Short mmCIF file of N, CA and C in Angstrom, two decimals:
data_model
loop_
_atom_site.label_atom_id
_atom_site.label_comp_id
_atom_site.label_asym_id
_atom_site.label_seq_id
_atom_site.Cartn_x
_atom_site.Cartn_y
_atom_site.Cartn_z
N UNK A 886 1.98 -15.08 47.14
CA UNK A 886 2.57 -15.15 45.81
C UNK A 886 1.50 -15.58 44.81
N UNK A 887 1.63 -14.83 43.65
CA UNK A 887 0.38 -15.15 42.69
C UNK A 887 1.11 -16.33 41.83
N UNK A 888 -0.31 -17.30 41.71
CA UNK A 888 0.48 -18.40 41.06
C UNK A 888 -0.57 -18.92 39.74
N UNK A 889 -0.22 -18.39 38.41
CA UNK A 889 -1.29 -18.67 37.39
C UNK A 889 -0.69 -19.96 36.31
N UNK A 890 -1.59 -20.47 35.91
CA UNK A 890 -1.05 -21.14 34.83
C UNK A 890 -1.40 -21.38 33.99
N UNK A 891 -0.74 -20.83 32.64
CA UNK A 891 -1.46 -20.69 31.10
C UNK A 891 -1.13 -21.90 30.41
N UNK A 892 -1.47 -22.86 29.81
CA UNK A 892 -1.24 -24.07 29.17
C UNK A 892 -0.55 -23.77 27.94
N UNK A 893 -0.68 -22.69 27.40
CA UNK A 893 -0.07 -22.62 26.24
C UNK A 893 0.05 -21.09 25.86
N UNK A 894 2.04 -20.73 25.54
CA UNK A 894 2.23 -19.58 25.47
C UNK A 894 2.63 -19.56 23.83
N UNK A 895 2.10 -18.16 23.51
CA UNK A 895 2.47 -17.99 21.74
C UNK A 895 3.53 -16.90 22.10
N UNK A 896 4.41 -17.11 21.01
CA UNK A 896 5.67 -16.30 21.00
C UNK A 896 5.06 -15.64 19.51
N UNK A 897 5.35 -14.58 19.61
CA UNK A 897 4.98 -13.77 18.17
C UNK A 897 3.79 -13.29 17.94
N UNK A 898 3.31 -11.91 17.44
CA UNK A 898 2.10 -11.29 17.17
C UNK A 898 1.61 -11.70 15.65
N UNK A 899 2.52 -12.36 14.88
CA UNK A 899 2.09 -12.31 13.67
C UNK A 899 0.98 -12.78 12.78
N UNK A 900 0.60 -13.24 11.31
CA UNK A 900 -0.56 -13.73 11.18
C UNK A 900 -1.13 -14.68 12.04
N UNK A 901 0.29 -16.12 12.13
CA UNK A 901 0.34 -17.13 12.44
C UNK A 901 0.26 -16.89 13.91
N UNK A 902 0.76 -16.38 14.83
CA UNK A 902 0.51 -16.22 16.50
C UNK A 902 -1.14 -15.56 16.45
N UNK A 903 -1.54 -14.38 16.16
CA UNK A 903 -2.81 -13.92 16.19
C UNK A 903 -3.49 -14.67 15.80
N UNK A 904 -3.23 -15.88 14.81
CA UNK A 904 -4.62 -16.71 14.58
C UNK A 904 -4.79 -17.82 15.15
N UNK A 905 -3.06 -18.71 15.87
CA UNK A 905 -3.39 -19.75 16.77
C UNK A 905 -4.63 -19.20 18.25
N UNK A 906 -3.84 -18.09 18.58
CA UNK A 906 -4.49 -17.16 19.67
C UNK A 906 -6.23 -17.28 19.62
N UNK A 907 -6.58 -17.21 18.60
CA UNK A 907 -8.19 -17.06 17.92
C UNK A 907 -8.66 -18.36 18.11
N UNK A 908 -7.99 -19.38 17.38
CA UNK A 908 -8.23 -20.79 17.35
C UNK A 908 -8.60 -21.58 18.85
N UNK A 909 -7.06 -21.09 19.24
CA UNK A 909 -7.65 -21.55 20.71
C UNK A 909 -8.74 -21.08 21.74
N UNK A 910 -8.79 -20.03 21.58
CA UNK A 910 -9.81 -18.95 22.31
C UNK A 910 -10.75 -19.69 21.84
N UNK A 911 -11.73 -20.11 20.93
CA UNK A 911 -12.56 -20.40 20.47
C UNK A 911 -12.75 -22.31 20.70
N UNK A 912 -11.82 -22.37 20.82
CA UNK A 912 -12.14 -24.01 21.80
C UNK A 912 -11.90 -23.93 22.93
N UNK A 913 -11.68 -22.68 23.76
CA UNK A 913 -11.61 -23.07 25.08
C UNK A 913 -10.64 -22.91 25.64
N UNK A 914 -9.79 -22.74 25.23
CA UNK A 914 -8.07 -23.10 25.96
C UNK A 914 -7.58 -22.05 25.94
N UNK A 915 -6.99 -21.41 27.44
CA UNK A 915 -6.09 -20.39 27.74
C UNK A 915 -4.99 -19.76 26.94
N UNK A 916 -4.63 -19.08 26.76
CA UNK A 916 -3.06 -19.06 25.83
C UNK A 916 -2.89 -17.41 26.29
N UNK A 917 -1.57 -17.25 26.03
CA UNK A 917 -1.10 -16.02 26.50
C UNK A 917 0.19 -15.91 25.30
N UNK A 918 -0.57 -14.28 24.55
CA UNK A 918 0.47 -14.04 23.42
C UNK A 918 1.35 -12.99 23.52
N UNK A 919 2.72 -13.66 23.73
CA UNK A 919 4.00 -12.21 23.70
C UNK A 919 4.24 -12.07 22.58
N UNK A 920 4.77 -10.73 22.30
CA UNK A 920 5.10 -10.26 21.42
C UNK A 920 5.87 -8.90 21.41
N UNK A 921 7.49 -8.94 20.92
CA UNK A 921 8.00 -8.20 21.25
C UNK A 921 7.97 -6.50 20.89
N UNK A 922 6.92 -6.29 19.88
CA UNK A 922 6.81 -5.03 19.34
C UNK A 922 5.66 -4.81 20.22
N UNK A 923 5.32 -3.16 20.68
CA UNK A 923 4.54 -2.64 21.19
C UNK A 923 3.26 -2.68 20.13
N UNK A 924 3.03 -2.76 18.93
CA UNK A 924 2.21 -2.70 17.96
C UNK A 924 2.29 -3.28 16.61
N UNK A 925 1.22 -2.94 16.07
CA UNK A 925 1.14 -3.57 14.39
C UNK A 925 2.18 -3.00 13.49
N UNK A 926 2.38 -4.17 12.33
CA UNK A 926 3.83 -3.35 11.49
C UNK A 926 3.07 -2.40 10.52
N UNK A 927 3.37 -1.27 10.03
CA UNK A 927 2.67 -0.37 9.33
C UNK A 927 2.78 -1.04 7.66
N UNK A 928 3.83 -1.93 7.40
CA UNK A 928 4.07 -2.16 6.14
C UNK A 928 3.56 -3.86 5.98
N UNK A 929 2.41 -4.35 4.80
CA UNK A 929 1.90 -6.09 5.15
C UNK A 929 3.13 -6.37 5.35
N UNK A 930 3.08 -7.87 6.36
CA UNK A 930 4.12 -8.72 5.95
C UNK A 930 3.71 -10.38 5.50
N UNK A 931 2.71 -10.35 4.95
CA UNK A 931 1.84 -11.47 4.31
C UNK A 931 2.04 -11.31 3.03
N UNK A 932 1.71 -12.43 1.98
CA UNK A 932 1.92 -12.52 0.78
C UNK A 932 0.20 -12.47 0.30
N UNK A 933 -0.19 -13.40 0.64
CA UNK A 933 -1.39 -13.61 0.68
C UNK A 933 -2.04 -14.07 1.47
N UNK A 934 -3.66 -14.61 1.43
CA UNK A 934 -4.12 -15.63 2.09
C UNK A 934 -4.77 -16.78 1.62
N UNK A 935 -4.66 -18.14 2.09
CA UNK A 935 -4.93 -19.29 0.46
C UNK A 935 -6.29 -19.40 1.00
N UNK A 936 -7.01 -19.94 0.33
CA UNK A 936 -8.61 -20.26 0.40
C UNK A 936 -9.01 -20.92 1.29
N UNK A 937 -8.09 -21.83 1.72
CA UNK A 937 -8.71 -22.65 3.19
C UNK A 937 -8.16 -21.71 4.50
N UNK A 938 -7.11 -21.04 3.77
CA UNK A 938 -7.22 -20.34 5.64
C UNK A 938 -8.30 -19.14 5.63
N UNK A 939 -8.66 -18.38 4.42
CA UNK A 939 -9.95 -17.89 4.23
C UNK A 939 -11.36 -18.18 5.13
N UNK A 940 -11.42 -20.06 5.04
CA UNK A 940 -12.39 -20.78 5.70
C UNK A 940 -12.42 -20.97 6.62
N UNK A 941 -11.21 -21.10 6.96
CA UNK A 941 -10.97 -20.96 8.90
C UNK A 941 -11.48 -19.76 9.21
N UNK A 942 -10.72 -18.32 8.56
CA UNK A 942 -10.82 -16.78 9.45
C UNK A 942 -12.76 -16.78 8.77
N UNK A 943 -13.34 -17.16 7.95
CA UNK A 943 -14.71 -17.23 8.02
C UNK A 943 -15.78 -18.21 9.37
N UNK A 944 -15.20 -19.29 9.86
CA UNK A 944 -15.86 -19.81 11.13
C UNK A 944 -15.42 -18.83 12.27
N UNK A 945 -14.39 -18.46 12.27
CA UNK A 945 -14.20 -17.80 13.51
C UNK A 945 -15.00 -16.15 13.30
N UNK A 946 -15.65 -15.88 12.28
CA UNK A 946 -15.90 -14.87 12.15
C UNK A 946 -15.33 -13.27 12.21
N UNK A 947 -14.31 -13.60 11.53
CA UNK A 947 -13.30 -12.38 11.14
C UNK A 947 -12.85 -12.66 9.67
N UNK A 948 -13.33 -12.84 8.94
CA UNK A 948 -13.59 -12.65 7.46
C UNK A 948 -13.58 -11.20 6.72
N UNK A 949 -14.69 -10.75 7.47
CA UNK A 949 -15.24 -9.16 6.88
C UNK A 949 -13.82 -8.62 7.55
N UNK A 950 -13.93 -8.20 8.34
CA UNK A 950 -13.16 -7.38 8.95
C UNK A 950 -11.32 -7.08 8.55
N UNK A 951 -10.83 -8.99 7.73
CA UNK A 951 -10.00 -8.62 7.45
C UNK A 951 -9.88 -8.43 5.38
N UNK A 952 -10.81 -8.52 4.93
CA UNK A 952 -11.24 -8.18 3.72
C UNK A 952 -11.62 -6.65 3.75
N UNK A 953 -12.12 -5.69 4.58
CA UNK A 953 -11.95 -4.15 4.75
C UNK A 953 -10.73 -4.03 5.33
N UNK A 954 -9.96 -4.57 6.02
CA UNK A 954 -8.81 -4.05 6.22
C UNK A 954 -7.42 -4.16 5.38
N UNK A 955 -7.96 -5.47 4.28
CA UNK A 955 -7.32 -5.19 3.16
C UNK A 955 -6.68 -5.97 2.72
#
């Protein structure tokens, strides 16, 4: 019997699940993200993004990537 153990599970794909996901990845710590849609929503569902979480997605180095994506 396979027996794994993830310390910490994210429920949700959204800004907030995809960026704890990042956060932790980047200190180290396991996490495993469900999410009940097979994919991305085609329509934003963000308002914005405020300047310090800007500074976060800039250390983790996904800044550019989500400034071309829009």
């Amino acid at each position: 019997m396979y027996n794994d153990t993830i310390p910490v599970l994210i429920v949700g794909g959204g800004l907030v699940g995809l960026s704890t996901s990042l956060f932790l990845t980047q200190h180290g710590i396991p996490s495993l993200l469900v999410e009940r849609h097979p994919g991305t929503a085609i329509h934003p569902r963000a308002r914005g993004i405020n300047f310090r979480t800007m500074e976060l997605f800039r250390e983790l180095g996904v800044e550019e990537q989500l400034r071309a994506a829009g």
